[in-house]
PDB file of C-alpha atoms in Angstrom:
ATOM      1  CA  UNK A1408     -15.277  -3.703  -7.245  1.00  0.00           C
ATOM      2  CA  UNK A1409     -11.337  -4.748  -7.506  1.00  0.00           C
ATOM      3  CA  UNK A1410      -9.917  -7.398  -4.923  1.00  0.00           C
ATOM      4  CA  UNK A1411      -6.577  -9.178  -4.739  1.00  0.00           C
ATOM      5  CA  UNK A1412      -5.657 -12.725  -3.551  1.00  0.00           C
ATOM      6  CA  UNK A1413      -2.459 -13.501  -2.667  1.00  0.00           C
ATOM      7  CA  UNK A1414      -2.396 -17.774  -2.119  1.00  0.00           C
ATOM      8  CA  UNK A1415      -0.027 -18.603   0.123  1.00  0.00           C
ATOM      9  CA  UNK A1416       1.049 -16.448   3.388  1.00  0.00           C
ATOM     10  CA  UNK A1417       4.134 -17.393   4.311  1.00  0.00           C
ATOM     11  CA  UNK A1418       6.406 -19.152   1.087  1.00  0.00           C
ATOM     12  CA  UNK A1419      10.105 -20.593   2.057  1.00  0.00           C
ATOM     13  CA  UNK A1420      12.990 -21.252  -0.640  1.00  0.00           C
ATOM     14  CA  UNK A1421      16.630 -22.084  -0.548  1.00  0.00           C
ATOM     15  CA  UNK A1422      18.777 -19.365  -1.894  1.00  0.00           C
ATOM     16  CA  UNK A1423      19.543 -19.699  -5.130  1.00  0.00           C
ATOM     17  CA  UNK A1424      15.673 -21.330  -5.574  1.00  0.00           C
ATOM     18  CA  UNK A1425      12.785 -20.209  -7.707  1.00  0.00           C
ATOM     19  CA  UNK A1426      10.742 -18.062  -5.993  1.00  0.00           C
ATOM     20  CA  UNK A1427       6.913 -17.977  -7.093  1.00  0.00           C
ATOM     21  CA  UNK A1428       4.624 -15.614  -5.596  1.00  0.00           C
ATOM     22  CA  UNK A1429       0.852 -15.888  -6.417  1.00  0.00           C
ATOM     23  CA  UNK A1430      -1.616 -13.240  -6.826  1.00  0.00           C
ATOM     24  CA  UNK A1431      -4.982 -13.449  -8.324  1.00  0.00           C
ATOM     25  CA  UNK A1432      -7.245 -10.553  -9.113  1.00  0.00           C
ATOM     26  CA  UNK A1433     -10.999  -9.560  -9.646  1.00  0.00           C
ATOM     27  CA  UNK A1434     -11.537  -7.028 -11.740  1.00  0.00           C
ATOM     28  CA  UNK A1435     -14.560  -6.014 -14.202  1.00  0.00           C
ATOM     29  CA  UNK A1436     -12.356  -3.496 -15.958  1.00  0.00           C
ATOM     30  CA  UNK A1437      -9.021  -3.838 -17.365  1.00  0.00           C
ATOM     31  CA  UNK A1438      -6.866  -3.069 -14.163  1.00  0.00           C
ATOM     32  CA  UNK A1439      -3.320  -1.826 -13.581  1.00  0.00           C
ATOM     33  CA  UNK A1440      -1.613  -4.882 -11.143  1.00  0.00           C
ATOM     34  CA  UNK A1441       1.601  -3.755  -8.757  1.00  0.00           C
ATOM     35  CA  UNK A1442       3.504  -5.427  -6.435  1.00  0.00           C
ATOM     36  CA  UNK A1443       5.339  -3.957  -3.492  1.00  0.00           C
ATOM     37  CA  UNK A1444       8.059  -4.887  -1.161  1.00  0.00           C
ATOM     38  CA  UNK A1445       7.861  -3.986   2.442  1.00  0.00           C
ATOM     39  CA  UNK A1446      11.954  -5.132   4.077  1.00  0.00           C
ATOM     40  CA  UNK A1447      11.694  -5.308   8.116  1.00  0.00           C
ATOM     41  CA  UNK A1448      11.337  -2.155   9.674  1.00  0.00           C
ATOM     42  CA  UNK A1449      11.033  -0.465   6.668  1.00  0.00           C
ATOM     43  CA  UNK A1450       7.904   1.126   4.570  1.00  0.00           C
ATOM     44  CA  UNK A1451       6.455  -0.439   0.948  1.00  0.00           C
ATOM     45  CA  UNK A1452       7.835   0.036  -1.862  1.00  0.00           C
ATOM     46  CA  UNK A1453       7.321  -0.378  -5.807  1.00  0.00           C
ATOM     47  CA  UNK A1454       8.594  -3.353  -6.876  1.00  0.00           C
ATOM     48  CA  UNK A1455       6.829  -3.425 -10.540  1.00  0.00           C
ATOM     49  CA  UNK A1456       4.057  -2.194 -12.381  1.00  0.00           C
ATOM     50  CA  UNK A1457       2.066  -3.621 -14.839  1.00  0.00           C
ATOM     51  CA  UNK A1458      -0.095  -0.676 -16.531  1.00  0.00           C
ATOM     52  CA  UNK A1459      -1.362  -2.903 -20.179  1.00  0.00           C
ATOM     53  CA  UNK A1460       1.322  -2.334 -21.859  1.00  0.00           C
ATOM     54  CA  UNK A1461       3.842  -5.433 -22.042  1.00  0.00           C
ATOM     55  CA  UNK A1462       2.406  -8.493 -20.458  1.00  0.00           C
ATOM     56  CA  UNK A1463       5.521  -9.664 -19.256  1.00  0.00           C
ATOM     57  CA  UNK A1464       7.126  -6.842 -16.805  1.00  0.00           C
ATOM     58  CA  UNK A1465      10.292  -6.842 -15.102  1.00  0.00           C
ATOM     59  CA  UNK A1466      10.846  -4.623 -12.194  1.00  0.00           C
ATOM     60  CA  UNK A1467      13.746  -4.324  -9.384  1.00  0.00           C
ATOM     61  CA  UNK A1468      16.464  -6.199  -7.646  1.00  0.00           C
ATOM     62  CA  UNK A1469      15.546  -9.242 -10.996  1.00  0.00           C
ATOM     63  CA  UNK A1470      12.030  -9.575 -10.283  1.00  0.00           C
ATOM     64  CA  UNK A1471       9.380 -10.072 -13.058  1.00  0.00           C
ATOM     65  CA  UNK A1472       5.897 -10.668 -13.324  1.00  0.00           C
ATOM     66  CA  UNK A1473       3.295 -11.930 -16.167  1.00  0.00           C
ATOM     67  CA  UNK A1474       0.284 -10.696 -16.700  1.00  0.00           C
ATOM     68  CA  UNK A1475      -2.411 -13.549 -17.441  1.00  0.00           C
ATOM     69  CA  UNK A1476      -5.997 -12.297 -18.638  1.00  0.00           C
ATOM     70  CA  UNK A1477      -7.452 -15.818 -19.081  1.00  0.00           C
ATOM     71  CA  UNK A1478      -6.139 -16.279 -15.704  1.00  0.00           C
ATOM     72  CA  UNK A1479      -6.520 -13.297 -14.103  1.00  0.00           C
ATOM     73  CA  UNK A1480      -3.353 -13.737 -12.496  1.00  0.00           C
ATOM     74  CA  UNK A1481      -0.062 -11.575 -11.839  1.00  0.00           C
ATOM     75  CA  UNK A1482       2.717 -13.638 -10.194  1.00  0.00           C
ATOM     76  CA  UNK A1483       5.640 -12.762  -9.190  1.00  0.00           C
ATOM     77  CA  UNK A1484       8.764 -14.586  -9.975  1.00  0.00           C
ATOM     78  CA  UNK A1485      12.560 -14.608  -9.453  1.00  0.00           C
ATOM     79  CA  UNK A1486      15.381 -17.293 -10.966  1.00  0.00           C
ATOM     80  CA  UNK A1487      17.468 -17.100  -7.983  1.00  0.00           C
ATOM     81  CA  UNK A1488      16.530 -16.509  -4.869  1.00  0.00           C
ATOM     82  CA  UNK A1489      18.744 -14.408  -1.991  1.00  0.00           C
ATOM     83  CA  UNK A1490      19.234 -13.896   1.661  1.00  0.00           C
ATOM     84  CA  UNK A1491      18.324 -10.292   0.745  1.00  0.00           C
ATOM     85  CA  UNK A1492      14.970 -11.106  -0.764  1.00  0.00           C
ATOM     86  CA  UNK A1493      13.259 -12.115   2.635  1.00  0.00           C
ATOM     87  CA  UNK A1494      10.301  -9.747   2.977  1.00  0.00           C
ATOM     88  CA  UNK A1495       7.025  -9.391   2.439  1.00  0.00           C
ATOM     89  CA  UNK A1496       5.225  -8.736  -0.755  1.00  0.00           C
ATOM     90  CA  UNK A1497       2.286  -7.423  -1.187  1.00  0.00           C
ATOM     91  CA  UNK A1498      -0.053  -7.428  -4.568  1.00  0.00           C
ATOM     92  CA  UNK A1499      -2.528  -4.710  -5.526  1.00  0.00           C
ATOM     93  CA  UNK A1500      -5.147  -3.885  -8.431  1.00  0.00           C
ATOM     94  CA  UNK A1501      -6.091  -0.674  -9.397  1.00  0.00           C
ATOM     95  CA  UNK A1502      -8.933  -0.075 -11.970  1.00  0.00           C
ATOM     96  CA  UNK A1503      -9.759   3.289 -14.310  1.00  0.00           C
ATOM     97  CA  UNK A1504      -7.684   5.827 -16.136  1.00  0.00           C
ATOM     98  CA  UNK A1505      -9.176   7.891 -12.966  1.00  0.00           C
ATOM     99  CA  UNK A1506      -8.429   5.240 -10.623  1.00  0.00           C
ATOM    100  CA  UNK A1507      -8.248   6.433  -7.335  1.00  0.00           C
ATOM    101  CA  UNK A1508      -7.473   3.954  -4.715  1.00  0.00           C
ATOM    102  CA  UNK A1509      -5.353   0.269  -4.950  1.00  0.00           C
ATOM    103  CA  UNK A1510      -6.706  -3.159  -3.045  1.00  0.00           C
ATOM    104  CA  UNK A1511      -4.096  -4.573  -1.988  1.00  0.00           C
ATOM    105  CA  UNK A1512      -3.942  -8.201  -0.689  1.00  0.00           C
ATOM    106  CA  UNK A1513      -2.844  -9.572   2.507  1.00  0.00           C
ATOM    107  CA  UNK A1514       0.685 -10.186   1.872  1.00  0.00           C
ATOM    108  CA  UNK A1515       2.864 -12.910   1.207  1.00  0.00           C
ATOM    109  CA  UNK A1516       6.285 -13.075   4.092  1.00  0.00           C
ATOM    110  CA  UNK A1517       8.885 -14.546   1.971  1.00  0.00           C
ATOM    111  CA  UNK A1518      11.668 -16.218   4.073  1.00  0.00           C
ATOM    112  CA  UNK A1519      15.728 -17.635   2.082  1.00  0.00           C
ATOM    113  CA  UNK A1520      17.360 -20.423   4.351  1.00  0.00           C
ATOM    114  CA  UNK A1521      20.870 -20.754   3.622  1.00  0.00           C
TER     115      UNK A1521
ATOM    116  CA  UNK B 317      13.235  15.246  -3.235  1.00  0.00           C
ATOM    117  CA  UNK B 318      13.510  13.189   0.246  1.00  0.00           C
ATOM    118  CA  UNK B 319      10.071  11.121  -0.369  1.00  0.00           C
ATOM    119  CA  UNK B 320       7.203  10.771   1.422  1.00  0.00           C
ATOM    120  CA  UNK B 321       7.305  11.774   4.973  1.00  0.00           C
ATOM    121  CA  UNK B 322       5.351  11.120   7.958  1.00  0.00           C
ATOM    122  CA  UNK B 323       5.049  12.436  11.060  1.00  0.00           C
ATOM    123  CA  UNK B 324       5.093  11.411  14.296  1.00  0.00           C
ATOM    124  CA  UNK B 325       6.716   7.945  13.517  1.00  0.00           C
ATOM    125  CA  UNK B 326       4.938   6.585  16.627  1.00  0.00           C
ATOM    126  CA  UNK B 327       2.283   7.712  18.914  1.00  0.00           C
ATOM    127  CA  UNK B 328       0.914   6.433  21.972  1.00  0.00           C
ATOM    128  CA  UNK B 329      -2.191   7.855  23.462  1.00  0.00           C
ATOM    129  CA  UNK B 330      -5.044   6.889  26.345  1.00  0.00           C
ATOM    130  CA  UNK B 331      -8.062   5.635  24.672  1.00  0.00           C
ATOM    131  CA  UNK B 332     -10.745   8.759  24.295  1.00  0.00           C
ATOM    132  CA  UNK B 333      -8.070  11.154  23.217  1.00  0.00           C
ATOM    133  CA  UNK B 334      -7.617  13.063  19.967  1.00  0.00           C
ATOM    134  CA  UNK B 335      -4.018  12.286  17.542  1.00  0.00           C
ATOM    135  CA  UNK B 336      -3.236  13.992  14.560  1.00  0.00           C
ATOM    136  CA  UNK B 337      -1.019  12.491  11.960  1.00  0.00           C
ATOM    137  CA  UNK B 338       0.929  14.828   9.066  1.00  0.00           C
ATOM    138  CA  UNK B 339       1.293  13.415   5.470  1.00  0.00           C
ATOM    139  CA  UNK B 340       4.354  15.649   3.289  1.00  0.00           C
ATOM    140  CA  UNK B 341       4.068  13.994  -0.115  1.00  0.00           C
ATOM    141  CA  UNK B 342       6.392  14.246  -2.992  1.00  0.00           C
ATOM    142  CA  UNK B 343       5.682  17.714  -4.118  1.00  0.00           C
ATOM    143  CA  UNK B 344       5.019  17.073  -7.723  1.00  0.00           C
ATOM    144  CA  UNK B 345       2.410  14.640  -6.760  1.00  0.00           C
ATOM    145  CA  UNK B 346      -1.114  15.690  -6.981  1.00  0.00           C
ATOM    146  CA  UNK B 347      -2.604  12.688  -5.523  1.00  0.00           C
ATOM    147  CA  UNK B 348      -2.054  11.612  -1.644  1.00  0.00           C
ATOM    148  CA  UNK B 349      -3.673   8.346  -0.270  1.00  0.00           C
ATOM    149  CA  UNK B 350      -4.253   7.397   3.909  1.00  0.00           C
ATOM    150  CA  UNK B 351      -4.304   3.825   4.570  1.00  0.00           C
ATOM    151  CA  UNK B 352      -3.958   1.457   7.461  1.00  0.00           C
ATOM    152  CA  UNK B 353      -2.067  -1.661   8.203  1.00  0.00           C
ATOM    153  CA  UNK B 354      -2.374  -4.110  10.897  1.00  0.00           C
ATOM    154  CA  UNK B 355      -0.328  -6.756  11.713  1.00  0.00           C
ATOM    155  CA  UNK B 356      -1.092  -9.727   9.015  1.00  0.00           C
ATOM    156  CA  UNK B 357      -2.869  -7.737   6.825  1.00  0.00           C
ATOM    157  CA  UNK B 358      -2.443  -5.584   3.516  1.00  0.00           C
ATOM    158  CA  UNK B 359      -2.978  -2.181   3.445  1.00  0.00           C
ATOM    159  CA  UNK B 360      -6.816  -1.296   4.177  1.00  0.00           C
ATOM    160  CA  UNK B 361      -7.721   1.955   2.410  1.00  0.00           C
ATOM    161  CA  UNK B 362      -9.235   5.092   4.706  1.00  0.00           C
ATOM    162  CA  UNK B 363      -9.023   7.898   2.182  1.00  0.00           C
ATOM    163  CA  UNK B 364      -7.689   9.881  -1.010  1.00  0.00           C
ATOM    164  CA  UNK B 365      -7.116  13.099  -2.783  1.00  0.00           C
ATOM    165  CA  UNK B 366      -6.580  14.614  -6.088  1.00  0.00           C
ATOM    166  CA  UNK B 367      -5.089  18.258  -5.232  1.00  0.00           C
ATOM    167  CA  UNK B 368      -7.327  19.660  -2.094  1.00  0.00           C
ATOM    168  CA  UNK B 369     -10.331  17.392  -3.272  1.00  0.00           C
ATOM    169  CA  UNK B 370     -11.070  14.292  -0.719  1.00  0.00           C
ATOM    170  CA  UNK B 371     -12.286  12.072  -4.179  1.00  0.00           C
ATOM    171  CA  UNK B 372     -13.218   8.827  -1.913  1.00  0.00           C
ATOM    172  CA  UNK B 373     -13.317   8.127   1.967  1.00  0.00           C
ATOM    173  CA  UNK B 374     -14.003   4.654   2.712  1.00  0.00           C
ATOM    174  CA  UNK B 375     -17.609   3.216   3.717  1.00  0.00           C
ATOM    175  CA  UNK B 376     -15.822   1.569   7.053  1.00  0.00           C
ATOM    176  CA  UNK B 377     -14.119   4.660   7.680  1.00  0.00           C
ATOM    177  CA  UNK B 378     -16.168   5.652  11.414  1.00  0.00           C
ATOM    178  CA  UNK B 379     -16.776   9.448  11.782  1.00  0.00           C
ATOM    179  CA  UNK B 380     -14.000   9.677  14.327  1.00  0.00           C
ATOM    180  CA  UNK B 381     -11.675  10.023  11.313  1.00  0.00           C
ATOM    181  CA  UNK B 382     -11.158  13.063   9.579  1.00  0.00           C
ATOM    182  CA  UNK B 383      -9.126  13.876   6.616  1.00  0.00           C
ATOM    183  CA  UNK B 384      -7.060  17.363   5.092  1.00  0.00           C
ATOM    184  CA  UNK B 385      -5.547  18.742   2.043  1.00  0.00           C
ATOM    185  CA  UNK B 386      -4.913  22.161   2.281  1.00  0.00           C
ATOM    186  CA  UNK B 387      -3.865  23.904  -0.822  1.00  0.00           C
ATOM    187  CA  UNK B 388      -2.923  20.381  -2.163  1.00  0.00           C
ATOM    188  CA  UNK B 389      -0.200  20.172  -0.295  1.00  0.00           C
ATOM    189  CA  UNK B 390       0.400  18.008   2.889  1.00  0.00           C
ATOM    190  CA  UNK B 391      -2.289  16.066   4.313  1.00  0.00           C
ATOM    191  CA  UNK B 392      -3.179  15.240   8.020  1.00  0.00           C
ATOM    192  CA  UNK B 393      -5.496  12.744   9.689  1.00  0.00           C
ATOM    193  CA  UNK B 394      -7.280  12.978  12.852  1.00  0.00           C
ATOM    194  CA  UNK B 395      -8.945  10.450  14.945  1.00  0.00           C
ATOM    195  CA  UNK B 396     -10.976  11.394  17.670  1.00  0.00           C
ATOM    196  CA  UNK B 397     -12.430   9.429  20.661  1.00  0.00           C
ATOM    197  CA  UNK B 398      -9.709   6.991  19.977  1.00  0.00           C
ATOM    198  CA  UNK B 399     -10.083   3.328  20.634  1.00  0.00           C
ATOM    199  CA  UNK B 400      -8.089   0.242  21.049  1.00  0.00           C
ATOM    200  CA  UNK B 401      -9.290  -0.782  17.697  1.00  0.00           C
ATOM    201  CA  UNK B 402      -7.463   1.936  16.048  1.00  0.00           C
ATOM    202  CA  UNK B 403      -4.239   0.897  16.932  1.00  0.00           C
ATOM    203  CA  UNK B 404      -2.095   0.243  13.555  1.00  0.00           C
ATOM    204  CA  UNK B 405       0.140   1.289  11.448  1.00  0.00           C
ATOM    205  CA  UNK B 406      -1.007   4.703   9.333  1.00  0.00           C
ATOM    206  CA  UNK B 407       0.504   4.636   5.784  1.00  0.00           C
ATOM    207  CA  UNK B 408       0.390   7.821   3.885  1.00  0.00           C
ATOM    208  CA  UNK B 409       1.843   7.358  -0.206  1.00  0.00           C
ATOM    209  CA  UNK B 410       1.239   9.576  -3.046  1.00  0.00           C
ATOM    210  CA  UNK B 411       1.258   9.034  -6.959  1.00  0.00           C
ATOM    211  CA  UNK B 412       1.738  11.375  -9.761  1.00  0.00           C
ATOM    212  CA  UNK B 413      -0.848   9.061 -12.132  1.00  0.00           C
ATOM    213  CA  UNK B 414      -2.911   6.141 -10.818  1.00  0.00           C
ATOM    214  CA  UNK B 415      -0.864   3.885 -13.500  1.00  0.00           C
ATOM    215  CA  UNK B 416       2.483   4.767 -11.601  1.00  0.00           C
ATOM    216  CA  UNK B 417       1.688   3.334  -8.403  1.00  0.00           C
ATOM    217  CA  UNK B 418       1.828   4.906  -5.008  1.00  0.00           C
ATOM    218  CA  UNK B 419       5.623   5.886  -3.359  1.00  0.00           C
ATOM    219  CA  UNK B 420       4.636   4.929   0.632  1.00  0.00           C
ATOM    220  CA  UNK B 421       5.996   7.265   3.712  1.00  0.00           C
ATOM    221  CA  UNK B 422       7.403   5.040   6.764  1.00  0.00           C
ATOM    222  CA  UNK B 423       4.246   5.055   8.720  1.00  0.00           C
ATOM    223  CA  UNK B 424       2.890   6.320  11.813  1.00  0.00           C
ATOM    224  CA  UNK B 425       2.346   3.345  14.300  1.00  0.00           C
ATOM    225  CA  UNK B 426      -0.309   4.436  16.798  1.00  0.00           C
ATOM    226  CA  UNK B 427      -0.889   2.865  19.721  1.00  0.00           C
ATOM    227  CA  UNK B 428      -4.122   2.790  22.062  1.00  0.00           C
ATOM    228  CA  UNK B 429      -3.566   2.280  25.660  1.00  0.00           C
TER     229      UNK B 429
END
């Protein structure tokens, strides 16, 4: 079975800051990894995909992700943070070229002081 | 294409009564997931379909919840006998390929009184 954990619930940067999002995964089967964004009051949506092809994946609004097998890690990262990057991001694994469902983790609220 | 949509957006009902959600995926999209969010957590998975074909419901899924696909086309959920324990956020997203990840509807927050 797949699972997903995000370290770190709530992460706070300055604008203009690194952000750094971590998500680990378990998987027994090379997995596709996502990450979605989910803005207040609004639903989730696809930030970027990684589906084995590059390791290194770049996705909307400048954010990227590696994939690390050794480390079985995804994390999400962005140069420069903004006011309009405070939400919360969510990591999920999917395994199989059938795969049905995603695990998602519990979510990471990102918050940008000023 | 306007996306996934969900209706109602929010329902509140007396515990012990039946709801009804409705799932309109993006028509091209053969495969339509449920899941369910509550507050602090990531999306739990109840259910999914490939076409009209319920694939996988999950093991904590109680009997109270059953899931459609007619003709592959929208979905619905029902819960009967609901409790205060199902009160959460209903997420409904479909996905042309499993590697393409999921495009999410809005949600249907139900509420238990």
């Amino acid at each position: 079975a797949q699972s997903v954990t995000q370290l770190g619930s709530h992460v706070s940067v300055s604008e203009g800051a690194l952000v750094l999002l971590r998500c680990n995964y378990s998987s027994s089967v090379p997995p596709y990894l996502f990450w979605y964004v989910q803005y207040p009051n609004q639903g989730l949506q696809l930030l970027l995909k990684y589906t084995s092809a590059a390791t290194l994946v770049k996705g909307i609004n400048g954010f990227e992700a590696e994939f690390k097998k050794s480390e079985t890690s995804f994390h999400l990262t962005k140069p420069s943070a903004h006011m309009s990057d405070a939400a919360e991001y969510f990591c999920a694994v999917s395994v199989g070229t059938n795969a049905g469902k995603s695990t998602f983790g519990d979510g990471t609220t990102l918050t940008v002081k000023p | 294409d306007t996306g996934v949509s969900q209706n109602p957006r929010h329902k509140i009902t007396k515990r012990g009564q039946n709801v009804t959600f409705r799932c309109d995926p993006i028509s091209e999209h053969n495969r339509l997931y449920w899941y369910r969010q509550t507050l602090g957590q990531g999306p739990e998975f109840l259910t999914y379909f490939q076409n009209e074909a319920q694939l996988e419901k999950s093991r904590l899924l109680s009997d109270r919840f059953s899931a459609e696909r007619p003709k592959g086309s929208f979905s619905t959920l029902e819960i009967q006998r609901t409790e205060q324990g199902d009160s959460a956020m209903y997420l409904c997203a479909s996905s042309g390929q499993a590697s393409y990840g999921y495009t999410f509807g809005s949600g249907t927050r139900l509420t238990v009184v």
